[in-house]
Each structure stands twice: as C-alpha cells, then as structure tokens.
mmCIF file with all atom_site columns, C-alpha atoms in Angstrom:
data_model
loop_
_atom_site.group_PDB
_atom_site.id
_atom_site.type_symbol
_atom_site.label_atom_id
_atom_site.label_alt_id
_atom_site.label_comp_id
_atom_site.label_asym_id
_atom_site.label_entity_id
_atom_site.label_seq_id
_atom_site.pdbx_PDB_ins_code
_atom_site.Cartn_x
_atom_site.Cartn_y
_atom_site.Cartn_z
_atom_site.occupancy
_atom_site.B_iso_or_equiv
_atom_site.pdbx_formal_charge
_atom_site.auth_seq_id
_atom_site.auth_comp_id
_atom_site.auth_asym_id
_atom_site.auth_atom_id
_atom_site.pdbx_PDB_model_num
ATOM 1   C CA . MET A 1 1   ? 0.000   0.000  0.000   1.00 0.00 ? 134 MET A CA 1
ATOM 2   C CA . LYS A 1 2   ? 1.411   3.369  -1.028  1.00 0.00 ? 135 LYS A CA 1
ATOM 3   C CA . ARG A 1 3   ? 1.557   6.126  1.549   1.00 0.00 ? 136 ARG A CA 1
ATOM 4   C CA . SER A 1 4   ? 2.034   9.863  1.104   1.00 0.00 ? 137 SER A CA 1
ATOM 5   C CA . ALA A 1 5   ? 2.377   12.714 3.554   1.00 0.00 ? 138 ALA A CA 1
ATOM 6   C CA . GLY A 1 6   ? 2.035   16.442 3.108   1.00 0.00 ? 139 GLY A CA 1
ATOM 7   C CA . LEU A 1 7   ? 1.568   19.897 4.555   1.00 0.00 ? 140 LEU A CA 1
ATOM 8   C CA . LEU A 1 8   ? -1.457  22.108 4.001   1.00 0.00 ? 141 LEU A CA 1
ATOM 9   C CA . LEU A 1 9   ? -0.621  25.771 4.539   1.00 0.00 ? 142 LEU A CA 1
ATOM 10  C CA . PHE A 1 10  ? -3.428  28.096 5.571   1.00 0.00 ? 143 PHE A CA 1
ATOM 11  C CA . HIS A 1 11  ? -3.923  31.703 6.548   1.00 0.00 ? 144 HIS A CA 1
ATOM 12  C CA . HIS A 1 12  ? -6.782  33.948 7.526   1.00 0.00 ? 145 HIS A CA 1
ATOM 13  C CA . THR A 1 13  ? -8.019  36.726 5.249   1.00 0.00 ? 146 THR A CA 1
ATOM 14  C CA . ASP A 1 14  ? -10.853 39.224 5.492   1.00 0.00 ? 147 ASP A CA 1
ATOM 15  C CA . ASP A 1 15  ? -12.945 36.720 3.492   1.00 0.00 ? 148 ASP A CA 1
ATOM 16  C CA . GLY A 1 16  ? -12.165 33.753 5.735   1.00 0.00 ? 149 GLY A CA 1
ATOM 17  C CA . LEU A 1 17  ? -9.713  30.896 5.579   1.00 0.00 ? 150 LEU A CA 1
ATOM 18  C CA . ASP A 1 18  ? -7.437  30.347 2.560   1.00 0.00 ? 151 ASP A CA 1
ATOM 19  C CA . VAL A 1 19  ? -5.379  27.231 1.812   1.00 0.00 ? 152 VAL A CA 1
ATOM 20  C CA . LEU A 1 20  ? -2.388  26.745 -0.454  1.00 0.00 ? 153 LEU A CA 1
ATOM 21  C CA . LEU A 1 21  ? -2.804  24.044 -3.103  1.00 0.00 ? 154 LEU A CA 1
ATOM 22  C CA . GLY A 1 22  ? -0.586  22.914 -5.949  1.00 0.00 ? 155 GLY A CA 1
ATOM 23  C CA . HIS A 1 23  ? -1.683  22.008 -9.473  1.00 0.00 ? 156 HIS A CA 1
ATOM 24  C CA . MET A 1 24  ? -0.236  18.634 -10.435 1.00 0.00 ? 157 MET A CA 1
ATOM 25  C CA . GLY A 1 25  ? 2.339   18.909 -13.185 1.00 0.00 ? 158 GLY A CA 1
ATOM 26  C CA . GLY A 1 26  ? 2.716   16.813 -16.276 1.00 0.00 ? 159 GLY A CA 1
ATOM 27  C CA . PRO A 1 27  ? 0.656   16.195 -19.367 1.00 0.00 ? 160 PRO A CA 1
ATOM 28  C CA . PHE A 1 28  ? -2.186  14.261 -17.699 1.00 0.00 ? 161 PHE A CA 1
ATOM 29  C CA . PHE A 1 29  ? -3.307  17.282 -15.672 1.00 0.00 ? 162 PHE A CA 1
ATOM 30  C CA . ALA A 1 30  ? -2.333  20.119 -18.023 1.00 0.00 ? 163 ALA A CA 1
ATOM 31  C CA . ARG A 1 31  ? -5.903  20.888 -19.120 1.00 0.00 ? 164 ARG A CA 1
ATOM 32  C CA . ARG A 1 32  ? -7.676  19.868 -15.923 1.00 0.00 ? 165 ARG A CA 1
ATOM 33  C CA . ASP A 1 33  ? -8.739  22.021 -13.028 1.00 0.00 ? 166 ASP A CA 1
ATOM 34  C CA . ALA A 1 34  ? -11.240 20.061 -10.920 1.00 0.00 ? 167 ALA A CA 1
ATOM 35  C CA . GLY A 1 35  ? -9.459  17.203 -9.179  1.00 0.00 ? 168 GLY A CA 1
ATOM 36  C CA . ALA A 1 36  ? -6.030  18.346 -10.365 1.00 0.00 ? 169 ALA A CA 1
ATOM 37  C CA . TRP A 1 37  ? -5.060  20.353 -7.265  1.00 0.00 ? 170 TRP A CA 1
ATOM 38  C CA . THR A 1 38  ? -3.459  18.786 -4.207  1.00 0.00 ? 171 THR A CA 1
ATOM 39  C CA . ILE A 1 39  ? -1.698  19.554 -0.983  1.00 0.00 ? 172 ILE A CA 1
ATOM 40  C CA . PRO A 1 40  ? 2.102   19.472 -1.459  1.00 0.00 ? 173 PRO A CA 1
ATOM 41  C CA . LYS A 1 41  ? 2.810   15.844 -0.613  1.00 0.00 ? 174 LYS A CA 1
ATOM 42  C CA . GLY A 1 42  ? 4.722   12.773 -1.662  1.00 0.00 ? 175 GLY A CA 1
ATOM 43  C CA . GLU A 1 43  ? 5.345   9.117  -1.037  1.00 0.00 ? 176 GLU A CA 1
ATOM 44  C CA . TYR A 1 44  ? 7.571   7.745  1.673   1.00 0.00 ? 177 TYR A CA 1
ATOM 45  C CA . GLU A 1 45  ? 9.020   4.418  2.737   1.00 0.00 ? 178 GLU A CA 1
ATOM 46  C CA . PRO A 1 46  ? 8.219   2.589  6.011   1.00 0.00 ? 179 PRO A CA 1
ATOM 47  C CA . ASP A 1 47  ? 11.578  3.597  7.530   1.00 0.00 ? 180 ASP A CA 1
ATOM 48  C CA . GLU A 1 48  ? 10.695  7.330  7.339   1.00 0.00 ? 181 GLU A CA 1
ATOM 49  C CA . SER A 1 49  ? 8.132   8.989  9.583   1.00 0.00 ? 182 SER A CA 1
ATOM 50  C CA . ALA A 1 50  ? 5.110   10.578 7.927   1.00 0.00 ? 183 ALA A CA 1
ATOM 51  C CA . TRP A 1 51  ? 5.980   13.938 9.540   1.00 0.00 ? 184 TRP A CA 1
ATOM 52  C CA . ALA A 1 52  ? 9.554   13.861 8.204   1.00 0.00 ? 185 ALA A CA 1
ATOM 53  C CA . ALA A 1 53  ? 8.234   12.885 4.770   1.00 0.00 ? 186 ALA A CA 1
ATOM 54  C CA . ALA A 1 54  ? 5.678   15.711 4.772   1.00 0.00 ? 187 ALA A CA 1
ATOM 55  C CA . ARG A 1 55  ? 8.403   18.262 5.478   1.00 0.00 ? 188 ARG A CA 1
ATOM 56  C CA . ARG A 1 56  ? 10.823  16.734 2.953   1.00 0.00 ? 189 ARG A CA 1
ATOM 57  C CA . GLU A 1 57  ? 8.176   16.560 0.234   1.00 0.00 ? 190 GLU A CA 1
ATOM 58  C CA . PHE A 1 58  ? 7.117   20.171 0.826   1.00 0.00 ? 191 PHE A CA 1
ATOM 59  C CA . GLU A 1 59  ? 10.680  21.276 0.095   1.00 0.00 ? 192 GLU A CA 1
ATOM 60  C CA . GLU A 1 60  ? 11.070  18.931 -2.874  1.00 0.00 ? 193 GLU A CA 1
ATOM 61  C CA . GLU A 1 61  ? 7.798   19.970 -4.478  1.00 0.00 ? 194 GLU A CA 1
ATOM 62  C CA . LEU A 1 62  ? 7.956   23.720 -3.827  1.00 0.00 ? 195 LEU A CA 1
ATOM 63  C CA . GLY A 1 63  ? 11.695  24.333 -3.616  1.00 0.00 ? 196 GLY A CA 1
ATOM 64  C CA . LEU A 1 64  ? 11.231  26.140 -0.304  1.00 0.00 ? 197 LEU A CA 1
ATOM 65  C CA . PRO A 1 65  ? 11.827  25.006 3.263   1.00 0.00 ? 198 PRO A CA 1
ATOM 66  C CA . PRO A 1 66  ? 8.687   24.001 5.129   1.00 0.00 ? 199 PRO A CA 1
ATOM 67  C CA . PRO A 1 67  ? 7.442   26.690 7.496   1.00 0.00 ? 200 PRO A CA 1
ATOM 68  C CA . ASP A 1 68  ? 7.884   26.419 11.213  1.00 0.00 ? 201 ASP A CA 1
ATOM 69  C CA . GLY A 1 69  ? 4.873   26.711 13.412  1.00 0.00 ? 202 GLY A CA 1
ATOM 70  C CA . GLU A 1 70  ? 2.340   24.646 15.257  1.00 0.00 ? 203 GLU A CA 1
ATOM 71  C CA . ALA A 1 71  ? 1.180   21.730 13.130  1.00 0.00 ? 204 ALA A CA 1
ATOM 72  C CA . LEU A 1 72  ? -2.440  20.627 13.275  1.00 0.00 ? 205 LEU A CA 1
ATOM 73  C CA . ASP A 1 73  ? -2.778  16.884 12.616  1.00 0.00 ? 206 ASP A CA 1
ATOM 74  C CA . LEU A 1 74  ? -5.440  16.437 9.924   1.00 0.00 ? 207 LEU A CA 1
ATOM 75  C CA . GLY A 1 75  ? -5.274  12.653 10.000  1.00 0.00 ? 208 GLY A CA 1
ATOM 76  C CA . GLU A 1 76  ? -5.448  10.372 6.987   1.00 0.00 ? 209 GLU A CA 1
ATOM 77  C CA . VAL A 1 77  ? -7.575  9.887  3.893   1.00 0.00 ? 210 VAL A CA 1
ATOM 78  C CA . ARG A 1 78  ? -7.630  7.083  1.372   1.00 0.00 ? 211 ARG A CA 1
ATOM 79  C CA . GLN A 1 79  ? -7.630  8.211  -2.248  1.00 0.00 ? 212 GLN A CA 1
ATOM 80  C CA . THR A 1 80  ? -9.453  6.427  -5.065  1.00 0.00 ? 213 THR A CA 1
ATOM 81  C CA . GLY A 1 81  ? -6.308  4.622  -6.242  1.00 0.00 ? 214 GLY A CA 1
ATOM 82  C CA . GLY A 1 82  ? -5.804  3.180  -2.767  1.00 0.00 ? 215 GLY A CA 1
ATOM 83  C CA . LYS A 1 83  ? -3.020  5.510  -1.592  1.00 0.00 ? 216 LYS A CA 1
ATOM 84  C CA . THR A 1 84  ? -3.260  6.669  2.019   1.00 0.00 ? 217 THR A CA 1
ATOM 85  C CA . VAL A 1 85  ? -2.404  10.337 2.547   1.00 0.00 ? 218 VAL A CA 1
ATOM 86  C CA . THR A 1 86  ? -1.503  11.827 5.940   1.00 0.00 ? 219 THR A CA 1
ATOM 87  C CA . ALA A 1 87  ? -1.535  15.617 6.344   1.00 0.00 ? 220 ALA A CA 1
ATOM 88  C CA . TRP A 1 88  ? -0.799  18.408 8.762   1.00 0.00 ? 221 TRP A CA 1
ATOM 89  C CA . ALA A 1 89  ? -1.920  22.030 8.527   1.00 0.00 ? 222 ALA A CA 1
ATOM 90  C CA . ILE A 1 90  ? 0.387   24.915 9.395   1.00 0.00 ? 223 ILE A CA 1
ATOM 91  C CA . GLU A 1 91  ? -0.577  28.578 9.467   1.00 0.00 ? 224 GLU A CA 1
ATOM 92  C CA . ALA A 1 92  ? 1.886   30.448 7.276   1.00 0.00 ? 225 ALA A CA 1
ATOM 93  C CA . ASP A 1 93  ? 2.166   32.887 4.406   1.00 0.00 ? 226 ASP A CA 1
ATOM 94  C CA . LEU A 1 94  ? 3.876   31.956 1.174   1.00 0.00 ? 227 LEU A CA 1
ATOM 95  C CA . ASP A 1 95  ? 4.121   33.918 -2.049  1.00 0.00 ? 228 ASP A CA 1
ATOM 96  C CA . PRO A 1 96  ? 3.275   31.491 -4.874  1.00 0.00 ? 229 PRO A CA 1
ATOM 97  C CA . ALA A 1 97  ? 5.688   33.368 -7.152  1.00 0.00 ? 230 ALA A CA 1
ATOM 98  C CA . THR A 1 98  ? 8.619   32.177 -5.009  1.00 0.00 ? 231 THR A CA 1
ATOM 99  C CA . ILE A 1 99  ? 8.246   28.449 -5.661  1.00 0.00 ? 232 ILE A CA 1
ATOM 100 C CA . ALA A 1 100 ? 10.901  26.518 -7.572  1.00 0.00 ? 233 ALA A CA 1
ATOM 101 C CA . PRO A 1 101 ? 9.231   23.150 -8.098  1.00 0.00 ? 234 PRO A CA 1
ATOM 102 C CA . GLY A 1 102 ? 11.034  19.865 -8.272  1.00 0.00 ? 235 GLY A CA 1
ATOM 103 C CA . THR A 1 103 ? 10.654  17.788 -11.418 1.00 0.00 ? 236 THR A CA 1
ATOM 104 C CA . PHE A 1 104 ? 9.941   14.228 -12.460 1.00 0.00 ? 237 PHE A CA 1
ATOM 105 C CA . ARG A 1 105 ? 10.925  12.435 -15.654 1.00 0.00 ? 238 ARG A CA 1
ATOM 106 C CA . MET A 1 106 ? 8.572   10.377 -17.774 1.00 0.00 ? 239 MET A CA 1
ATOM 107 C CA . GLU A 1 107 ? 8.280   9.006  -21.275 1.00 0.00 ? 240 GLU A CA 1
ATOM 108 C CA . TRP A 1 108 ? 6.157   11.411 -23.287 1.00 0.00 ? 241 TRP A CA 1
ATOM 109 C CA . PRO A 1 109 ? 4.370   10.856 -25.542 1.00 0.00 ? 242 PRO A CA 1
ATOM 110 C CA . PRO A 1 110 ? 3.742   7.285  -24.376 1.00 0.00 ? 243 PRO A CA 1
ATOM 111 C CA . ARG A 1 111 ? 5.806   4.599  -26.129 1.00 0.00 ? 244 ARG A CA 1
ATOM 112 C CA . SER A 1 112 ? 7.737   7.295  -28.032 1.00 0.00 ? 245 SER A CA 1
ATOM 113 C CA . GLY A 1 113 ? 11.094  6.501  -26.467 1.00 0.00 ? 246 GLY A CA 1
ATOM 114 C CA . ARG A 1 114 ? 11.470  10.213 -25.622 1.00 0.00 ? 247 ARG A CA 1
ATOM 115 C CA . PHE A 1 115 ? 11.693  11.322 -22.014 1.00 0.00 ? 248 PHE A CA 1
ATOM 116 C CA . GLN A 1 116 ? 10.801  14.740 -20.694 1.00 0.00 ? 249 GLN A CA 1
ATOM 117 C CA . ASP A 1 117 ? 11.036  16.491 -17.350 1.00 0.00 ? 250 ASP A CA 1
ATOM 118 C CA . PHE A 1 118 ? 7.866   17.953 -15.873 1.00 0.00 ? 251 PHE A CA 1
ATOM 119 C CA . PRO A 1 119 ? 7.355   19.995 -12.686 1.00 0.00 ? 252 PRO A CA 1
ATOM 120 C CA . GLU A 1 120 ? 5.893   18.096 -9.738  1.00 0.00 ? 253 GLU A CA 1
ATOM 121 C CA . LEU A 1 121 ? 3.523   21.033 -9.266  1.00 0.00 ? 254 LEU A CA 1
ATOM 122 C CA . ASP A 1 122 ? 3.275   23.416 -12.201 1.00 0.00 ? 255 ASP A CA 1
ATOM 123 C CA . ARG A 1 123 ? 1.754   26.205 -10.100 1.00 0.00 ? 256 ARG A CA 1
ATOM 124 C CA . VAL A 1 124 ? 0.481   26.913 -6.615  1.00 0.00 ? 257 VAL A CA 1
ATOM 125 C CA . ALA A 1 125 ? -2.281  29.239 -5.501  1.00 0.00 ? 258 ALA A CA 1
ATOM 126 C CA . TRP A 1 126 ? -4.278  30.300 -2.474  1.00 0.00 ? 259 TRP A CA 1
ATOM 127 C CA . PHE A 1 127 ? -7.936  29.287 -2.455  1.00 0.00 ? 260 PHE A CA 1
ATOM 128 C CA . GLY A 1 128 ? -10.845 30.023 -0.184  1.00 0.00 ? 261 GLY A CA 1
ATOM 129 C CA . LEU A 1 129 ? -12.288 26.807 1.247   1.00 0.00 ? 262 LEU A CA 1
ATOM 130 C CA . ASP A 1 130 ? -15.319 26.694 -1.060  1.00 0.00 ? 263 ASP A CA 1
ATOM 131 C CA . ARG A 1 131 ? -13.228 27.043 -4.216  1.00 0.00 ? 264 ARG A CA 1
ATOM 132 C CA . ALA A 1 132 ? -10.596 24.663 -2.846  1.00 0.00 ? 265 ALA A CA 1
ATOM 133 C CA . ARG A 1 133 ? -13.275 21.971 -2.410  1.00 0.00 ? 266 ARG A CA 1
ATOM 134 C CA . GLU A 1 134 ? -14.135 22.344 -6.115  1.00 0.00 ? 267 GLU A CA 1
ATOM 135 C CA . VAL A 1 135 ? -10.581 21.745 -7.384  1.00 0.00 ? 268 VAL A CA 1
ATOM 136 C CA . ILE A 1 136 ? -8.810  19.522 -4.844  1.00 0.00 ? 269 ILE A CA 1
ATOM 137 C CA . VAL A 1 137 ? -8.401  15.768 -5.302  1.00 0.00 ? 270 VAL A CA 1
ATOM 138 C CA . LYS A 1 138 ? -11.749 14.459 -4.076  1.00 0.00 ? 271 LYS A CA 1
ATOM 139 C CA . ALA A 1 139 ? -10.525 12.472 -1.049  1.00 0.00 ? 272 ALA A CA 1
ATOM 140 C CA . GLN A 1 140 ? -8.362  15.370 0.149   1.00 0.00 ? 273 GLN A CA 1
ATOM 141 C CA . ALA A 1 141 ? -11.443 17.570 0.640   1.00 0.00 ? 274 ALA A CA 1
ATOM 142 C CA . ALA A 1 142 ? -11.736 15.878 4.044   1.00 0.00 ? 275 ALA A CA 1
ATOM 143 C CA . PHE A 1 143 ? -8.550  17.722 5.070   1.00 0.00 ? 276 PHE A CA 1
ATOM 144 C CA . LEU A 1 144 ? -10.275 21.033 4.297   1.00 0.00 ? 277 LEU A CA 1
ATOM 145 C CA . ASP A 1 145 ? -13.282 20.053 6.415   1.00 0.00 ? 278 ASP A CA 1
ATOM 146 C CA . ARG A 1 146 ? -11.051 18.997 9.318   1.00 0.00 ? 279 ARG A CA 1
ATOM 147 C CA . LEU A 1 147 ? -9.083  22.243 9.117   1.00 0.00 ? 280 LEU A CA 1
ATOM 148 C CA . ALA A 1 148 ? -12.306 24.294 9.114   1.00 0.00 ? 281 ALA A CA 1
ATOM 149 C CA . GLU A 1 149 ? -13.509 22.438 12.231  1.00 0.00 ? 282 GLU A CA 1
ATOM 150 C CA . HIS A 1 150 ? -10.348 23.388 14.130  1.00 0.00 ? 283 HIS A CA 1
ATOM 151 C CA . SER A 1 151 ? -9.924  26.941 12.897  1.00 0.00 ? 284 SER A CA 1
ATOM 152 C CA . PRO A 1 152 ? -11.522 29.976 14.525  1.00 0.00 ? 285 PRO A CA 1
#
C-alpha cells in the first residue's frame, strides 16, 4: 500500500480561511482544473516517519523550506487509487511566485522513447475553502473540512 504525507498551509483573510494548493504537473493534468489540485505531498518508505516525509516533500515539491509553526494533525484519507495520505496544517504565508518546483521524468508521448522532465507542481495558488473543495483531489477535501472544524 502506497503512503504519502504532506503539509497544508493556511492563513486567515478578510474573506475567511485560505489554503495553499498545488496544481499537479505533467501532461495528464495540463488541461484539468477540478481534481487536479493537491496539498504538497509525496510518497515515503516505512523507515521514514510521515511527519519527516511531509516536510521533505514540501521542500522537494515547492523548492522552499517548510514553514515552522504549530502543526495541526489532519489525519489520513484514502484516495481512489488506494493511496493513504496523511496531512498536517500549518498557518503560514507563502508567495506562490517564489516556488521553484522539483521535477519528475517520464516518457512522453507514451511509447515514443522520448523522455521529458515535468514539474511536480506546475503552479500553486491560495484558495478560499469553497473554491478549494471544487478543485482539490476528491478524497483530500476531508482535510479542508477537518481544518475548518479546528480553525476559529
């Protein structure tokens, strides 16, 4: 069973609570919006703690160190493909223009023998909770609900 861990940044605005999501990079998600946004996260092996993986993956995917601050445990969700995702929320500000995303390599087009590098996350943006629920990977919407329950 694959496991991922990630960090969900949030901050308060005059309009309410905003969360930082990343749009998945690569050709499969290039023209998609709904279901193509995720918390910055990644897979980890059994010998690494989920918390350490969440912090490592944040830096790998955004090219920035994870913020310090009190972490709110948002628990786990199971995505459609069977992957279990563990997440924590941290209140922090981040300018989306400052990201320097990591990349992954894949054969594209399929069976072409040509390999290309794609960004892990091709962009990040702040969303209010209602809009975030419309675009986030379906199972991860539970993280938004849990954050809203614990946020003033």
